[in-house]
């Protein structure tokens, strides 16, 4: 079976109800290539509205709803947290886990990320696991060591076989929101390493995992990035708030 391509919009703490409406209406007219999924991840207050608009416009096969974060706990005294089961009841299908901003600002560890991935899978959602190195780590040739250390706890927690239901987003921290983008060759080299790292545990599974690139992806560079052998789409930040740019990025994706 061909590996699907995924373009996911991470609005972060941006957007409003008007953007939900505009995004729905514009994506309804986008011609996607075969085996391409579009995921829109707004802030939690807008998840229900987005899910409702997707359903009422008969776009369930085109637009998938994703959350930007999720708790590792199923329920309990965790004020402000949202469980995967709650998201599932809102027709959310994807959840971003381990974004660099969560790791940096909220001190999430790779072990905590692994627990979140398990909770997401248990509720029938698809986790988008974010991994990436800092500029200092890239400069000192630690990229592969860092990425392996971020992935291994997840493999240990859920087992490599469950990665058939996982999406991985490589986001070099130094390229997120900075305007800097890894060259297509650099991005491909790192994505190849990620797939080869997974293949050490199971080659068949590794070949099926969608690997997304994130880090200042825009309408100008998306085609070259998506053309790379091991890049199966993108996790889009700033450009996903600009509907015209985002629709062009979605149109450029293609399954492999």
GROMACS .gro file of C-alpha atoms in nm:
model
  256
    1UNK     CA    1   0.000   0.000   0.000
    2UNK     CA    2   0.128   0.346  -0.088
    3UNK     CA    3   0.242   0.570   0.195
    4UNK     CA    4  -0.006   0.853   0.241
    5UNK     CA    5   0.090   1.217   0.238
    6UNK     CA    6  -0.031   1.445   0.514
    7UNK     CA    7  -0.043   1.824   0.533
    8UNK     CA    8  -0.123   1.938   0.886
    9UNK     CA    9  -0.197   2.294   0.992
   10UNK     CA   10  -0.078   2.392   1.339
   11UNK     CA   11  -0.243   2.724   1.416
   12UNK     CA   12  -0.078   2.740   1.760
   13UNK     CA   13  -0.246   3.011   1.974
   14UNK     CA   14  -0.378   3.195   1.670
   15UNK     CA   15  -0.691   3.202   1.460
   16UNK     CA   16  -1.057   3.262   1.533
   17UNK     CA   17  -1.402   3.149   1.424
   18UNK     CA   18  -1.372   3.355   1.108
   19UNK     CA   19  -1.059   3.162   1.008
   20UNK     CA   20  -1.242   2.835   1.070
   21UNK     CA   21  -1.512   2.945   0.826
   22UNK     CA   22  -1.266   3.069   0.565
   23UNK     CA   23  -1.049   2.760   0.587
   24UNK     CA   24  -1.347   2.529   0.545
   25UNK     CA   25  -1.481   2.714   0.242
   26UNK     CA   26  -1.145   2.734   0.066
   27UNK     CA   27  -1.033   2.378   0.135
   28UNK     CA   28  -1.364   2.255  -0.003
   29UNK     CA   29  -1.246   2.371  -0.346
   30UNK     CA   30  -0.893   2.230  -0.332
   31UNK     CA   31  -0.812   1.941  -0.565
   32UNK     CA   32  -0.595   1.704  -0.366
   33UNK     CA   33  -0.378   1.443  -0.528
   34UNK     CA   34  -0.448   1.078  -0.454
   35UNK     CA   35  -0.368   0.949  -0.105
   36UNK     CA   36  -0.337   1.294   0.056
   37UNK     CA   37  -0.491   1.389   0.391
   38UNK     CA   38  -0.534   1.743   0.524
   39UNK     CA   39  -0.540   1.793   0.901
   40UNK     CA   40  -0.633   2.124   1.065
   41UNK     CA   41  -0.526   2.174   1.428
   42UNK     CA   42  -0.681   2.487   1.581
   43UNK     CA   43  -0.674   2.587   1.947
   44UNK     CA   44  -0.900   2.372   2.166
   45UNK     CA   45  -1.193   2.621   2.186
   46UNK     CA   46  -1.241   2.591   1.809
   47UNK     CA   47  -1.224   2.211   1.777
   48UNK     CA   48  -1.598   2.157   1.811
   49UNK     CA   49  -1.683   2.432   1.562
   50UNK     CA   50  -1.433   2.298   1.310
   51UNK     CA   51  -1.559   1.942   1.347
   52UNK     CA   52  -1.919   2.061   1.305
   53UNK     CA   53  -1.835   2.261   0.992
   54UNK     CA   54  -1.644   1.970   0.841
   55UNK     CA   55  -1.942   1.740   0.894
   56UNK     CA   56  -2.210   1.984   0.777
   57UNK     CA   57  -2.016   2.056   0.457
   58UNK     CA   58  -1.960   1.685   0.385
   59UNK     CA   59  -1.582   1.728   0.400
   60UNK     CA   60  -1.500   1.444   0.637
   61UNK     CA   61  -1.301   1.265   0.368
   62UNK     CA   62  -1.102   1.579   0.287
   63UNK     CA   63  -1.044   1.767   0.613
   64UNK     CA   64  -0.948   1.592   0.936
   65UNK     CA   65  -0.962   1.763   1.274
   66UNK     CA   66  -0.653   1.759   1.495
   67UNK     CA   67  -0.567   1.882   1.844
   68UNK     CA   68  -0.246   2.068   1.927
   69UNK     CA   69  -0.190   1.884   2.254
   70UNK     CA   70  -0.335   1.608   2.472
   71UNK     CA   71  -0.294   1.478   2.826
   72UNK     CA   72  -0.129   1.145   2.899
   73UNK     CA   73  -0.402   1.085   3.160
   74UNK     CA   74  -0.749   0.948   3.087
   75UNK     CA   75  -0.924   1.151   3.358
   76UNK     CA   76  -0.869   1.296   3.704
   77UNK     CA   77  -0.762   1.608   3.891
   78UNK     CA   78  -0.561   1.766   3.610
   79UNK     CA   79  -0.702   2.117   3.581
   80UNK     CA   80  -0.681   2.258   3.230
   81UNK     CA   81  -0.588   1.930   3.066
   82UNK     CA   82  -0.783   1.751   2.791
   83UNK     CA   83  -0.785   1.374   2.749
   84UNK     CA   84  -0.769   1.180   2.426
   85UNK     CA   85  -1.112   1.032   2.501
   86UNK     CA   86  -1.260   1.383   2.521
   87UNK     CA   87  -1.102   1.469   2.187
   88UNK     CA   88  -1.236   1.151   2.034
   89UNK     CA   89  -1.590   1.249   2.138
   90UNK     CA   90  -1.546   1.574   1.944
   91UNK     CA   91  -1.461   1.381   1.626
   92UNK     CA   92  -1.095   1.476   1.655
   93UNK     CA   93  -0.881   1.226   1.463
   94UNK     CA   94  -0.524   1.350   1.516
   95UNK     CA   95  -0.325   1.495   1.805
   96UNK     CA   96   0.009   1.673   1.791
   97UNK     CA   97   0.238   1.533   2.060
   98UNK     CA   98   0.577   1.659   2.177
   99UNK     CA   99   0.596   1.982   1.979
  100UNK     CA  100   0.922   2.164   2.053
  101UNK     CA  101   0.729   2.447   2.219
  102UNK     CA  102   0.575   2.195   2.461
  103UNK     CA  103   0.917   2.042   2.525
  104UNK     CA  104   1.080   2.382   2.576
  105UNK     CA  105   0.821   2.598   2.753
  106UNK     CA  106   0.638   2.324   2.945
  107UNK     CA  107   0.936   2.095   3.003
  108UNK     CA  108   0.775   1.787   2.849
  109UNK     CA  109   1.019   1.498   2.843
  110UNK     CA  110   1.045   1.229   2.577
  111UNK     CA  111   0.917   0.983   2.836
  112UNK     CA  112   0.606   1.198   2.890
  113UNK     CA  113   0.563   1.222   2.514
  114UNK     CA  114   0.572   0.842   2.495
  115UNK     CA  115   0.293   0.819   2.754
  116UNK     CA  116   0.088   1.069   2.554
  117UNK     CA  117   0.136   0.868   2.235
  118UNK     CA  118   0.009   0.557   2.412
  119UNK     CA  119  -0.298   0.743   2.540
  120UNK     CA  120  -0.373   0.884   2.194
  121UNK     CA  121  -0.349   0.543   2.027
  122UNK     CA  122  -0.564   0.382   2.298
  123UNK     CA  123  -0.843   0.628   2.215
  124UNK     CA  124  -0.823   0.553   1.843
  125UNK     CA  125  -0.662   0.881   1.743
  126UNK     CA  126  -0.348   0.923   1.535
  127UNK     CA  127  -0.053   1.092   1.709
  128UNK     CA  128   0.169   1.332   1.517
  129UNK     CA  129   0.495   1.299   1.709
  130UNK     CA  130   0.722   1.601   1.679
  131UNK     CA  131   1.098   1.563   1.703
  132UNK     CA  132   1.380   1.802   1.624
  133UNK     CA  133   1.716   1.946   1.724
  134UNK     CA  134   1.824   2.294   1.826
  135UNK     CA  135   2.059   2.508   1.621
  136UNK     CA  136   2.341   2.438   1.866
  137UNK     CA  137   2.281   2.064   1.843
  138UNK     CA  138   2.282   2.078   1.462
  139UNK     CA  139   2.606   2.282   1.468
  140UNK     CA  140   2.776   2.023   1.689
  141UNK     CA  141   2.663   1.723   1.481
  142UNK     CA  142   2.423   1.597   1.747
  143UNK     CA  143   2.112   1.586   1.528
  144UNK     CA  144   2.093   1.209   1.491
  145UNK     CA  145   2.170   1.150   1.859
  146UNK     CA  146   1.895   1.392   1.964
  147UNK     CA  147   1.633   1.247   1.729
  148UNK     CA  148   1.712   0.891   1.835
  149UNK     CA  149   1.680   0.991   2.202
  150UNK     CA  150   1.340   1.146   2.132
  151UNK     CA  151   1.209   0.844   1.940
  152UNK     CA  152   1.344   0.554   2.144
  153UNK     CA  153   1.120   0.609   2.451
  154UNK     CA  154   0.815   0.596   2.225
  155UNK     CA  155   0.935   0.273   2.064
  156UNK     CA  156   0.999   0.128   2.409
  157UNK     CA  157   0.655   0.233   2.534
  158UNK     CA  158   0.424   0.128   2.250
  159UNK     CA  159   0.635  -0.114   2.045
  160UNK     CA  160   0.748  -0.061   1.687
  161UNK     CA  161   0.448  -0.249   1.547
  162UNK     CA  162   0.213   0.033   1.656
  163UNK     CA  163   0.405   0.285   1.450
  164UNK     CA  164   0.185   0.185   1.153
  165UNK     CA  165  -0.071   0.413   1.323
  166UNK     CA  166   0.175   0.695   1.395
  167UNK     CA  167   0.287   1.006   1.205
  168UNK     CA  168   0.626   1.164   1.272
  169UNK     CA  169   0.699   1.531   1.211
  170UNK     CA  170   1.062   1.637   1.193
  171UNK     CA  171   1.083   2.002   1.293
  172UNK     CA  172   1.430   2.144   1.340
  173UNK     CA  173   1.380   2.387   1.628
  174UNK     CA  174   1.598   2.648   1.460
  175UNK     CA  175   1.362   2.659   1.159
  176UNK     CA  176   1.030   2.696   1.342
  177UNK     CA  177   0.886   3.042   1.287
  178UNK     CA  178   1.228   3.186   1.202
  179UNK     CA  179   1.201   3.198   0.826
  180UNK     CA  180   1.497   2.961   0.810
  181UNK     CA  181   1.432   2.637   0.629
  182UNK     CA  182   1.649   2.331   0.599
  183UNK     CA  183   1.755   2.278   0.239
  184UNK     CA  184   1.562   2.002   0.066
  185UNK     CA  185   1.881   1.793   0.067
  186UNK     CA  186   1.936   1.849   0.440
  187UNK     CA  187   1.574   1.770   0.520
  188UNK     CA  188   1.582   1.454   0.309
  189UNK     CA  189   1.903   1.339   0.474
  190UNK     CA  190   1.746   1.374   0.818
  191UNK     CA  191   1.419   1.208   0.714
  192UNK     CA  192   1.618   0.920   0.569
  193UNK     CA  193   1.796   0.881   0.903
  194UNK     CA  194   1.460   0.873   1.086
  195UNK     CA  195   1.325   0.601   0.856
  196UNK     CA  196   1.646   0.401   0.885
  197UNK     CA  197   1.635   0.435   1.264
  198UNK     CA  198   1.282   0.292   1.268
  199UNK     CA  199   1.389   0.023   1.022
  200UNK     CA  200   1.641  -0.108   1.272
  201UNK     CA  201   1.339  -0.220   1.474
  202UNK     CA  202   1.113  -0.316   1.180
  203UNK     CA  203   1.178  -0.241   0.813
  204UNK     CA  204   0.821  -0.309   0.702
  205UNK     CA  205   0.673  -0.071   0.956
  206UNK     CA  206   0.935   0.198   0.886
  207UNK     CA  207   0.841   0.200   0.518
  208UNK     CA  208   0.478   0.281   0.606
  209UNK     CA  209   0.525   0.567   0.854
  210UNK     CA  210   0.444   0.911   0.709
  211UNK     CA  211   0.731   1.150   0.782
  212UNK     CA  212   0.643   1.520   0.772
  213UNK     CA  213   0.876   1.817   0.756
  214UNK     CA  214   0.801   2.128   0.960
  215UNK     CA  215   0.993   2.452   0.983
  216UNK     CA  216   0.896   2.758   0.778
  217UNK     CA  217   0.733   2.554   0.501
  218UNK     CA  218   0.552   2.784   0.258
  219UNK     CA  219   0.399   2.792  -0.089
  220UNK     CA  220   0.737   2.867  -0.246
  221UNK     CA  221   0.940   2.579  -0.102
  222UNK     CA  222   0.680   2.307  -0.046
  223UNK     CA  223   0.703   2.140  -0.387
  224UNK     CA  224   1.078   2.087  -0.365
  225UNK     CA  225   1.051   1.958  -0.009
  226UNK     CA  226   0.761   1.724  -0.085
  227UNK     CA  227   0.945   1.582  -0.386
  228UNK     CA  228   1.208   1.427  -0.159
  229UNK     CA  229   1.192   1.048  -0.124
  230UNK     CA  230   1.131   1.034   0.250
  231UNK     CA  231   0.929   1.354   0.300
  232UNK     CA  232   0.560   1.270   0.298
  233UNK     CA  233   0.411   1.610   0.370
  234UNK     CA  234   0.441   1.889   0.621
  235UNK     CA  235   0.340   2.024   0.958
  236UNK     CA  236   0.269   2.385   0.871
  237UNK     CA  237   0.279   2.672   1.120
  238UNK     CA  238   0.264   3.036   1.009
  239UNK     CA  239   0.167   2.959   0.649
  240UNK     CA  240  -0.137   2.762   0.768
  241UNK     CA  241  -0.291   3.088   0.891
  242UNK     CA  242  -0.280   3.226   0.537
  243UNK     CA  243  -0.550   3.036   0.355
  244UNK     CA  244  -0.416   3.099   0.003
  245UNK     CA  245  -0.070   2.974   0.096
  246UNK     CA  246  -0.202   2.674   0.284
  247UNK     CA  247  -0.424   2.558   0.001
  248UNK     CA  248  -0.127   2.575  -0.238
  249UNK     CA  249   0.079   2.365   0.003
  250UNK     CA  250  -0.203   2.110   0.025
  251UNK     CA  251  -0.223   2.091  -0.354
  252UNK     CA  252   0.152   2.021  -0.375
  253UNK     CA  253   0.141   1.709  -0.158
  254UNK     CA  254   0.135   1.365  -0.311
  255UNK     CA  255   0.138   1.012  -0.173
  256UNK     CA  256   0.435   0.788  -0.236
   0.00000   0.00000   0.00000
